[in-house]
């Protein structure tokens, strides 16, 4: 079977950034002057690398032999028949090395860092998956790794802090602001401002000043290309819908990018609905966010009427972010992607459902996309195909799930284990 | 009669020692006190004062100014308060007042440039937007309202880029030279390579050089003679105010020592 790379309903719009890094009016390079040379260098090295056969062969080899690509596309037969509508497939990025899609742009960026001769790597992380992937590639490439993580996130995603440290990274808890992902990005940028001569900022999503959104998009697009091939193999066509969760937006861009020009493929981004609709209780930027410029780029931001950035709330640290990658802002305005949200309660339920019907543990972030698939599938004909981008696996969420889902025995164990550790 | 800005700049030719630009975060330690502090600065001999509009995510600021911004916002300081503060002050002091803030504050305030100009602001320092890089109408608006934007350079800015920035900054009163790679904050020592860097700035800009980031003592300013025309002191003032039992008196003494 041949892979269809062009669709009859293709539009000319491929939504790439213009020369100044804008997607429509969003994005750009709103950075302090001290970072401009580093951003220019990164942009030049990236452009050069993309047409360098040896870079591309290193990248492909790492994707295959280190990340374990391609990741499988798994038909959720039990869940689909239980819901009684469209067929649901899972693009399982949770099976990529280090457990999430984040490794895709980490492998790419570490190759760029090596090309630039940088020895010191800075990263921010929310859920800890980007930090974990960064720590892993740093260990492999012999680079000094510094990961900023909101103090609140470091607590709730403690297993990933432990693994990052085991891999040799220094994890720095950030005590400012809401102690979440936005504050970690702030701290990482400040480290970069200070150490810009010898450090590369390995930014973890499709956000930040140009060229970061384009770089991470480029390295994540492999996911969408695989989705095209694998759906073609299984179903002989493109998916009817692709659903992805949206924190900063990298896993969603990775899954969507290949299909942006193919208007017949419905694209749905799911934001964190958190605990409620008022400002501060969620992280749904398209539900109350306004245009702002923060952390180097222009996009929708959750902010008060003065332009002070608002607190956010989500059970998933990776989606608990007040801004959203600039390409998503354009895709939202152009209505090319439909954005919805899922609440904390719905997400917990979806994690349980997937575990018990299919034997797959989803990260809390990715479960936002599942919530939407579970709502959508029964409304569609059985001939329709939904692909859910399962951006990550769930082991990191042990302590969060332990609080919300577990029987008393888990809590008793944690308490007993804590006592044992005290004795050491 | 020129503007206050022109008056301050005209003193440059007769002064070997760099003129002083000081900084306050509007609303820190309180709105009233920050306004009073500006008057103290003006009376004690500061030639320019930058009023920072506090923003929740000040990317170029170190712990001192970030903390002051956080505190000011917590106390309810709004951008509208800052407009009122500059309006009040510009009728009271004889020196030029500039606004410093981040672009989100500019973007969110209705007709920021026009309002700032009408309130008596004589220049803008916005570290996260640079001319020639953005699609925003900000720089055109500033030109239209004759409100100059201060360009920034850093020790890693190439001469080629300095030339480009200079070509966009013909109306600027001075060029803000960031002393080091780093965020704002008082430092014990200034970098050793400053003279070469400031020489590069001189040959690429036809503007007075204002050096900032890290200056905290009179002897730092002494060492800038012949290298910079303006010395900027920010965090050191906030550190002093935070510690002081009598901020106005201590600030006056500190400014007098800096002016020399
Ligand atoms: C598993 C997983 N999915 C999604 C995200 C959200 O990031 P993005 O929107 O960039 O994919 C994260 C971020 O930490 C994550 O760990």
XYZ file of C-alpha atoms and ligand atoms in Angstrom:
700
model
C 0.000 0.000 0.000
C 1.375 3.402 -0.854
C 1.417 6.274 1.552
C -0.673 9.181 0.423
C 1.343 12.272 1.042
C -1.005 14.668 -0.700
C -4.699 14.849 -0.170
C -7.218 16.135 -2.659
C -8.537 18.564 -0.080
C -5.155 19.904 0.778
C -4.934 23.620 1.443
C -1.868 25.680 0.661
C -1.452 26.697 4.292
C 1.377 24.873 6.045
C 1.559 27.273 8.963
C 5.328 27.617 9.113
C 6.912 30.575 10.830
C 7.953 33.608 8.785
C 11.525 34.944 8.797
C 10.971 36.735 12.122
C 9.504 33.658 13.739
C 5.865 34.725 13.565
C 2.885 32.477 12.999
C 0.432 35.141 11.889
C 0.765 37.697 14.667
C 1.940 35.141 17.240
C 5.395 33.985 18.253
C 8.296 36.269 17.445
C 11.483 36.855 19.379
C 10.742 39.017 22.422
C 13.993 38.374 24.222
C 16.494 40.491 26.110
C 19.343 41.673 23.888
C 21.840 39.425 25.675
C 20.053 36.350 24.278
C 19.688 37.540 20.689
C 23.127 36.343 19.507
C 22.517 32.874 20.983
C 19.086 32.696 19.352
C 20.605 33.735 16.017
C 23.362 31.148 16.367
C 20.828 28.453 17.202
C 18.695 29.401 14.235
C 21.664 29.296 11.868
C 22.928 25.972 13.175
C 19.439 24.511 12.920
C 19.013 25.641 9.303
C 22.430 24.250 8.437
C 21.822 20.932 10.198
C 18.529 20.300 8.423
C 20.330 20.060 5.125
C 23.366 18.192 6.410
C 23.219 14.501 5.543
C 25.425 13.453 8.437
C 23.235 15.310 10.945
C 20.127 13.725 9.491
C 21.675 10.293 9.608
C 22.727 10.786 13.267
C 19.189 11.910 14.050
C 17.585 8.986 12.289
C 19.891 6.525 13.948
C 19.142 7.977 17.404
C 15.418 7.897 16.680
C 15.591 4.237 15.773
C 18.216 2.853 18.116
C 17.952 5.093 21.178
C 14.356 6.328 21.284
C 12.951 3.123 19.823
C 11.016 4.653 16.935
C 8.637 4.054 15.407
C 6.391 3.859 18.447
C 3.351 1.627 17.923
C -0.114 2.651 16.860
C -2.364 0.459 18.974
C -6.009 -0.240 18.201
C -8.089 0.065 21.366
C -10.470 -2.706 20.483
C -12.070 -3.115 23.890
C -12.592 0.572 24.515
C -13.883 1.205 20.989
C -16.452 -1.569 21.160
C -17.472 -0.554 24.660
C -18.145 3.007 23.477
C -19.845 1.732 20.344
C -18.763 4.308 17.785
C -15.570 5.294 16.005
C -12.445 3.149 16.171
C -9.945 4.573 18.626
C -6.224 4.115 18.057
C -3.495 5.147 20.423
C -0.198 6.565 19.180
C 1.853 5.296 22.081
C 4.640 7.821 22.711
C 4.697 6.395 26.219
C 6.766 3.583 24.730
C 9.460 5.966 23.531
C 12.633 5.837 25.622
C 12.178 7.814 28.879
C 8.416 7.446 28.596
C 7.149 10.426 26.621
C 7.410 12.350 23.358
C 9.821 14.810 24.989
C 12.776 12.629 24.028
C 12.112 13.461 20.350
C 13.141 17.098 20.636
C 15.781 16.332 23.281
C 17.671 14.037 20.928
C 17.424 16.650 18.179
C 18.506 19.561 20.344
C 21.404 17.730 21.966
C 22.783 17.096 18.478
C 22.451 20.831 17.780
C 24.144 21.652 21.109
C 27.018 19.357 20.210
C 27.306 21.065 16.829
C 27.523 24.443 18.587
C 30.207 23.135 20.940
C 28.088 23.765 24.038
C 28.913 21.682 27.094
C 26.351 22.912 29.584
C 22.624 22.317 29.189
C 19.769 24.150 30.885
C 16.176 22.901 30.853
C 12.846 23.578 32.508
C 10.372 20.866 33.286
C 6.802 20.576 34.534
C 5.843 16.930 34.703
C 9.500 16.008 34.768
C 9.331 14.190 31.430
C 11.209 16.853 29.536
C 13.707 17.052 32.391
C 14.096 13.295 32.413
C 14.652 13.154 28.653
C 17.123 16.056 28.876
C 19.006 14.410 31.738
C 19.202 11.210 29.697
C 20.618 12.767 26.538
C 23.031 14.849 28.643
C 24.355 11.708 30.299
C 24.772 10.058 26.917
C 26.521 13.058 25.347
C 28.614 13.935 28.392
C 27.010 17.301 29.077
C 26.484 19.125 32.325
C 22.712 19.217 32.996
C 20.736 21.778 35.029
C 16.980 21.327 35.256
C 14.663 23.982 36.731
C 11.408 22.707 38.147
C 8.710 24.577 40.065
C 8.928 23.504 43.708
C 5.311 22.435 43.583
C 5.944 20.272 40.523
C 9.104 18.787 42.036
C 6.965 17.558 44.915
C 4.100 16.186 42.894
C 6.316 14.513 40.302
C 8.894 13.279 42.788
C 9.715 10.031 40.970
C 11.026 12.015 37.999
C 13.167 14.217 40.271
C 14.752 11.068 41.636
C 15.429 9.666 38.165
C 16.865 12.945 36.874
C 19.279 13.048 39.793
C 20.177 9.415 39.268
C 21.045 10.289 35.676
C 23.456 12.934 36.949
C 21.380 16.075 36.463
C 21.143 18.882 38.967
C 17.480 19.599 39.687
C 16.843 23.120 40.980
C 13.429 23.709 42.606
C 11.989 27.144 41.768
C 10.290 28.876 44.685
C 8.923 31.901 42.810
C 5.407 32.702 41.634
C 3.074 29.730 41.501
C 6.093 27.342 41.659
C 4.971 25.728 38.430
C 6.115 25.328 34.832
C 5.927 29.045 33.980
C 8.197 29.838 36.907
C 10.612 27.104 35.841
C 10.791 28.620 32.336
C 11.501 32.036 33.907
C 14.330 30.598 35.995
C 15.805 28.683 33.058
C 15.820 31.819 30.893
C 17.639 33.703 33.667
C 20.248 30.961 33.908
C 20.687 31.198 30.140
C 21.031 34.997 30.311
C 23.821 34.481 32.840
C 25.602 31.564 31.160
C 24.756 32.257 27.545
C 28.343 31.946 26.323
C 28.748 28.257 27.137
C 25.209 26.964 27.676
C 22.416 25.764 25.462
C 18.867 26.170 26.728
C 17.177 22.920 25.781
C 13.650 24.312 25.872
C 10.976 21.643 26.219
C 7.971 22.617 24.144
C 6.889 24.504 21.021
C 7.147 27.856 22.805
C 9.657 30.520 23.756
C 11.431 32.965 21.441
C 12.051 32.050 17.798
C 13.516 29.607 16.736
C 12.480 27.271 19.592
C 8.885 26.676 18.428
C 10.114 25.741 14.929
C 12.974 23.581 16.207
C 10.827 21.491 18.491
C 8.148 21.246 15.837
C 10.710 19.899 13.381
C 11.895 17.205 15.787
C 8.352 16.258 16.866
C 6.938 15.979 13.339
C 8.192 12.401 13.145
C 5.172 11.464 15.281
C 2.679 12.750 12.714
C 4.548 11.108 9.839
C 4.372 7.790 11.642
C 0.686 8.306 12.388
C 0.082 8.804 8.675
C 1.941 5.630 7.700
C 0.533 3.480 10.459
C -3.079 4.599 9.972
C -2.620 3.962 6.288
C -1.403 0.449 7.054
C -4.218 -0.338 9.488
C -7.104 1.479 7.859
C -6.002 2.388 4.358
C -6.679 6.064 4.937
C -5.814 9.084 7.018
C -7.364 9.415 10.470
C -10.667 11.267 10.652
C -9.608 12.862 13.940
C -6.383 13.310 15.842
C -6.622 14.318 19.475
C -3.747 15.532 21.636
C -3.362 17.261 24.967
C -1.865 20.763 24.910
C 0.475 22.106 27.565
C 3.040 24.222 25.753
C 1.973 22.318 22.688
C 4.830 20.101 21.490
C 3.162 16.695 21.398
C 0.085 18.168 19.722
C 2.153 20.005 17.096
C 4.102 16.802 16.484
C 0.920 14.837 15.848
C -0.924 17.601 13.931
C 1.763 19.182 11.765
C 1.738 16.476 9.082
C -2.022 16.917 8.663
C -2.462 20.686 8.891
C -2.887 21.052 5.151
C -5.240 18.064 4.970
C -8.475 19.772 5.956
C -10.461 16.518 6.099
C -8.516 15.435 9.175
C -10.174 16.904 12.245
C -7.670 18.095 14.826
C -8.576 18.534 18.478
C -6.361 19.987 21.190
C -7.303 19.413 24.810
C -6.273 21.870 27.513
C -6.344 21.423 31.262
C -9.782 22.280 32.632
C -8.513 21.840 36.174
C -11.038 22.358 38.922
C -13.272 25.085 37.569
C -13.862 27.930 35.178
C -12.648 30.950 37.078
C -9.212 32.426 36.402
C -6.681 30.554 38.507
C -8.586 27.249 38.628
C -7.559 25.885 35.228
C -4.976 26.149 32.453
C -7.283 26.482 29.440
C -5.693 29.416 27.643
C -8.407 29.515 25.014
C -11.025 29.900 27.731
C -10.294 33.356 29.024
C -6.715 33.924 27.905
C -5.747 37.171 26.176
C -2.902 38.078 23.866
C 0.279 38.744 25.765
C 4.046 38.662 25.422
C 5.795 36.629 28.084
C 8.807 34.284 28.140
C 9.934 35.493 24.742
C 6.822 34.998 22.607
C 3.404 36.414 21.816
C 0.412 34.173 22.327
C -2.682 33.673 24.434
C -1.873 34.033 28.124
C -4.013 33.636 31.210
C -3.625 37.011 32.874
C -5.549 39.537 34.893
C -6.838 42.811 33.460
C -3.523 44.528 34.274
C -1.496 41.982 32.325
C -0.116 40.191 35.379
C 0.162 36.496 34.600
C -2.417 34.426 36.446
C -2.013 31.334 38.560
C -3.121 28.114 36.941
C -4.340 24.788 38.242
C -4.285 21.267 36.875
C -3.808 17.795 38.242
C -1.212 17.372 35.484
C 1.960 19.386 36.008
C 2.777 19.231 32.295
C -0.359 21.137 31.265
C -0.363 23.506 34.239
C 1.009 26.477 32.280
C -0.393 29.978 31.690
C 0.820 30.381 28.104
C 0.489 28.270 24.968
C 2.807 27.755 22.010
C 2.293 30.442 19.338
C 1.364 28.103 16.491
C -1.578 26.889 18.573
C -2.747 30.491 18.907
C -2.844 30.811 15.119
C -4.454 27.395 14.619
C -7.091 28.417 17.145
C -7.860 31.719 15.426
C -7.952 30.054 12.003
C -10.195 27.357 13.467
C -7.920 24.702 11.951
C -7.743 23.013 15.361
C -10.658 22.817 17.756
C -9.638 23.313 21.377
C -11.527 21.819 24.284
C -10.661 21.047 27.868
C -10.942 18.181 30.321
C -11.339 18.522 34.080
C -9.174 16.879 36.725
C -11.999 14.520 37.649
C -12.611 13.434 34.058
C -8.891 12.838 33.629
C -8.597 10.540 36.628
C -11.550 8.550 35.346
C -9.938 8.226 31.888
C -6.657 6.967 33.373
C -8.599 4.239 35.172
C -10.662 3.361 32.107
C -7.644 2.948 29.820
C -5.760 0.924 32.418
C -8.629 -1.448 33.019
C -9.956 -1.885 29.472
C -6.660 -1.921 27.562
C -3.868 -2.507 30.049
C -2.147 0.781 29.281
C -1.118 3.383 31.863
C -1.486 6.929 30.610
C 0.242 10.009 31.928
C -2.236 12.474 33.447
C -1.360 14.934 30.669
C -2.162 12.503 27.868
C -5.350 11.374 29.597
C -6.815 14.800 28.768
C -6.813 13.715 25.121
C -8.408 10.399 26.070
C -11.274 12.184 27.817
C -12.143 13.913 24.560
C -11.869 10.673 22.550
C -14.208 8.938 24.967
C -16.729 11.751 24.525
C -16.354 11.908 20.744
C -16.235 8.243 19.707
C -19.856 7.317 20.536
C -21.120 10.271 18.458
C -19.369 8.997 15.320
C -20.000 6.238 12.831
C -18.103 2.944 13.224
C -16.215 3.679 9.993
C -14.511 6.719 11.550
C -10.993 6.562 12.916
C -9.732 8.564 15.886
C -6.037 8.659 16.775
C -5.238 9.729 20.321
C -1.674 10.887 20.850
C -0.758 9.232 24.120
C 2.123 11.599 24.809
C 3.427 9.746 27.854
C 3.091 6.813 30.166
C 1.790 6.996 33.689
C 4.405 5.695 36.117
C 5.544 9.212 37.068
C 2.098 9.875 38.536
C 2.379 7.199 41.217
C 2.020 9.577 44.145
C -0.767 11.653 42.603
C -2.772 8.567 41.724
C -1.868 7.100 45.085
C -3.666 10.017 46.674
C -6.721 9.983 44.417
C -7.259 6.400 43.338
C -5.578 4.018 45.712
C -6.880 1.848 48.430
C -5.678 2.491 51.959
C -2.949 -0.095 51.553
C -0.828 2.214 49.356
C -1.071 5.070 51.850
C -0.257 2.737 54.715
C 2.769 1.516 52.815
C 4.033 5.049 52.119
C 3.676 5.970 55.783
C 5.441 2.783 56.908
C 8.212 3.287 54.328
C 8.675 6.897 55.491
C 9.138 5.649 59.038
C 11.680 3.091 57.859
C 13.655 5.772 56.016
C 13.768 7.897 59.164
C 15.480 5.035 60.956
C 18.273 4.844 58.358
C 13.711 75.814 26.806
C 14.251 72.150 25.981
C 12.751 69.159 27.671
C 14.049 67.963 31.030
C 15.713 65.153 29.136
C 17.601 67.600 26.927
C 18.573 69.599 30.003
C 20.008 66.553 31.747
C 21.817 65.435 28.614
C 23.304 68.905 28.144
C 25.125 68.498 31.468
C 27.095 65.630 29.986
C 29.577 67.843 28.194
C 30.581 69.664 31.368
C 30.793 66.607 33.602
C 33.687 64.158 33.553
C 32.067 61.957 36.147
C 29.179 59.910 34.757
C 25.746 61.309 35.526
C 23.546 59.172 37.721
C 20.374 57.384 36.705
C 18.536 55.723 39.561
C 15.639 53.331 39.596
C 12.527 52.639 41.626
C 9.908 49.946 41.407
C 6.626 51.858 41.555
C 4.683 50.505 44.538
C 7.733 49.360 46.477
C 7.914 49.554 49.412
C 4.523 51.254 48.937
C 3.064 53.516 46.269
C 3.422 56.666 48.380
C 6.929 55.826 49.524
C 8.136 55.010 46.008
C 6.936 58.440 44.884
C 8.723 60.097 47.794
C 11.907 58.189 47.023
C 11.979 59.627 43.501
C 11.837 63.128 44.956
C 14.697 62.326 47.295
C 16.711 61.025 44.351
C 16.025 64.148 42.301
C 16.891 66.464 45.180
C 20.114 64.604 45.956
C 21.406 64.928 42.399
C 20.231 62.017 40.279
C 20.085 63.181 36.644
C 17.473 60.645 35.485
C 15.132 58.231 37.235
C 13.605 55.119 35.719
C 10.263 54.075 37.158
C 9.694 50.353 36.791
C 6.113 49.253 36.258
C 5.983 45.981 38.181
C 5.299 42.857 36.129
C 4.760 39.316 37.397
C 7.418 37.769 35.136
C 10.387 40.157 34.869
C 12.719 38.047 32.757
C 15.782 40.306 32.896
C 15.628 40.978 36.630
C 17.475 39.239 39.420
C 16.105 38.392 42.876
C 16.184 41.955 44.294
C 14.049 43.681 41.665
C 11.931 40.585 41.074
C 11.135 40.502 44.798
C 10.279 44.200 44.826
C 7.964 43.738 41.819
C 6.266 40.794 43.474
C 5.757 42.839 46.634
C 4.422 45.860 44.711
C 1.918 43.712 42.813
C 0.839 42.007 46.014
C 0.115 45.451 47.446
C -2.162 46.105 44.502
C -0.002 48.413 42.398
C -1.478 48.680 38.901
C -0.099 50.121 35.659
C -2.696 52.884 36.055
C -1.137 53.734 39.436
C 2.215 53.982 37.686
C 0.802 56.405 35.097
C -0.581 58.536 37.903
C 2.719 58.366 39.777
C 4.736 59.615 36.808
C 2.198 62.355 36.204
C 2.401 63.508 39.834
C 6.169 63.345 39.842
C 6.785 65.035 36.521
C 5.167 68.197 37.848
C 7.295 68.050 40.997
C 10.815 67.221 39.895
C 13.113 68.963 37.444
C 14.773 65.817 36.077
C 13.514 63.497 33.326
C 11.563 60.398 34.297
C 11.537 57.255 32.197
C 9.365 54.173 32.368
C 10.961 50.760 32.464
C 8.830 47.663 32.079
C 8.256 44.530 30.047
C 6.371 44.480 26.800
C 3.312 42.731 28.228
C 2.653 45.798 30.366
C 2.859 48.046 27.310
C 0.669 45.754 25.250
C -2.051 45.501 27.876
C -2.416 49.164 28.729
C -4.785 51.040 26.412
C -2.740 53.553 24.367
C 0.273 53.048 26.579
C 2.649 55.212 24.547
C 0.285 58.147 24.221
C -0.724 57.910 27.883
C 2.865 57.721 29.092
C 3.885 60.687 26.974
C 0.915 62.741 28.169
C 1.713 61.849 31.771
C 5.175 63.341 31.417
C 7.257 60.242 30.734
C 10.320 61.161 28.628
C 11.602 57.764 27.569
C 10.937 54.023 27.619
C 13.156 51.096 28.527
C 11.563 47.801 27.473
C 14.143 45.022 27.556
C 12.116 42.320 25.827
C 11.434 44.002 22.510
C 14.035 45.186 20.025
C 13.692 47.324 16.923
C 13.940 45.520 13.623
C 12.821 42.202 15.132
C 9.124 42.583 15.781
C 5.951 43.138 13.815
C 4.432 45.324 16.505
C 3.598 48.939 15.844
C 5.234 49.860 19.164
C 8.308 51.567 17.713
C 6.255 53.506 15.164
C 3.869 54.628 17.890
C 6.773 55.839 19.975
C 8.140 57.755 17.002
C 4.714 59.200 16.287
C 4.297 60.409 19.861
C 7.955 61.518 20.068
C 8.606 59.252 23.030
C 12.126 57.886 22.675
C 12.904 54.210 23.307
C 16.259 53.445 24.884
C 18.149 50.747 22.951
C 20.001 48.065 24.899
C 23.268 46.312 24.146
C 25.154 43.607 26.008
C 28.748 42.360 26.091
C 27.803 39.598 23.634
C 26.261 41.988 21.086
C 28.386 41.944 17.944
C 29.530 45.209 16.355
C 27.463 44.337 13.326
C 24.379 44.100 15.480
C 25.297 47.269 17.365
C 25.342 49.042 14.006
C 21.906 47.678 13.190
C 20.480 48.694 16.578
C 22.067 52.130 16.231
C 20.396 52.646 12.863
C 17.022 52.085 14.530
C 17.817 54.331 17.488
C 18.540 57.737 16.025
C 16.134 59.507 18.376
C 17.280 57.730 21.528
C 18.674 59.846 24.392
C 21.359 57.265 25.255
C 22.212 53.606 24.820
C 21.741 51.282 27.782
C 24.825 49.098 28.097
C 24.205 45.991 30.150
C 27.492 45.446 31.995
C 27.565 41.686 32.015
C 25.769 38.543 30.924
C 23.298 38.208 33.764
C 20.188 39.617 35.329
C 19.952 42.823 37.363
C 21.449 42.794 40.843
C 24.069 44.586 42.921
C 27.574 43.148 42.456
C 30.852 43.721 44.286
C 32.937 44.160 41.162
C 32.387 45.269 37.617
C 33.725 43.016 34.839
C 37.359 43.630 33.895
C 36.631 43.745 30.161
C 34.245 46.713 30.454
C 36.530 49.331 28.821
C 36.917 47.356 25.556
C 33.189 46.674 25.425
C 32.283 50.313 26.052
C 34.800 51.397 23.423
C 32.973 49.201 20.887
C 29.691 50.816 21.895
C 31.215 54.271 21.447
C 32.376 53.532 17.939
C 29.005 52.155 16.876
C 26.608 54.594 18.536
C 26.552 58.327 18.335
C 24.888 58.360 21.768
C 25.878 58.731 25.409
C 26.541 55.357 27.047
C 24.561 54.444 30.154
C 26.058 51.507 32.005
C 23.853 49.395 34.221
C 23.581 46.028 36.009
C 25.761 45.490 39.042
C 26.756 49.064 39.946
C 26.437 49.373 43.707
C 29.201 51.675 45.004
C 30.694 55.139 44.388
C 34.016 53.576 43.383
C 32.301 51.673 40.558
C 31.181 55.018 39.182
C 34.678 56.496 39.667
C 36.053 53.704 37.501
C 33.625 54.523 34.690
C 35.060 57.971 34.000
C 35.916 58.163 30.276
C 34.140 54.850 29.653
C 30.493 55.728 30.223
C 28.556 58.972 30.402
C 25.762 57.716 32.640
C 25.834 55.208 35.498
C 22.643 53.330 36.379
C 22.017 52.139 39.923
C 18.970 49.960 40.546
C 19.125 46.933 42.813
C 21.561 48.557 45.257
C 18.921 51.198 46.046
C 16.267 48.566 46.675
C 18.656 46.566 48.871
C 19.276 49.729 50.894
C 15.597 50.600 51.243
C 14.753 47.057 52.293
C 17.333 47.196 55.104
C 16.940 50.784 56.215
C 15.063 52.057 59.261
C 15.071 55.547 57.765
C 14.945 55.001 54.020
C 14.660 58.622 52.927
C 17.656 59.762 54.941
C 19.797 56.753 54.026
C 18.820 57.039 50.376
C 19.769 60.711 50.319
C 23.205 59.923 51.758
C 23.690 57.062 49.294
C 22.721 59.178 46.277
C 25.005 61.991 47.420
C 27.883 59.523 47.686
C 27.163 58.181 44.196
C 26.955 61.649 42.679
C 30.327 62.423 44.287
C 3.483 13.182 28.971
C 3.347 14.620 28.666
N 2.414 15.015 27.793
C 2.245 16.312 27.485
C 2.989 17.286 28.078
C 2.694 18.712 27.734
O 3.646 19.313 26.919
P 3.370 19.601 25.386
O 2.071 20.302 25.296
O 4.523 20.423 24.982
O 3.333 18.302 24.680
C 3.977 16.931 28.998
C 4.795 17.966 29.623
O 5.427 17.843 30.600
C 4.153 15.562 29.291
O 5.077 15.176 30.173
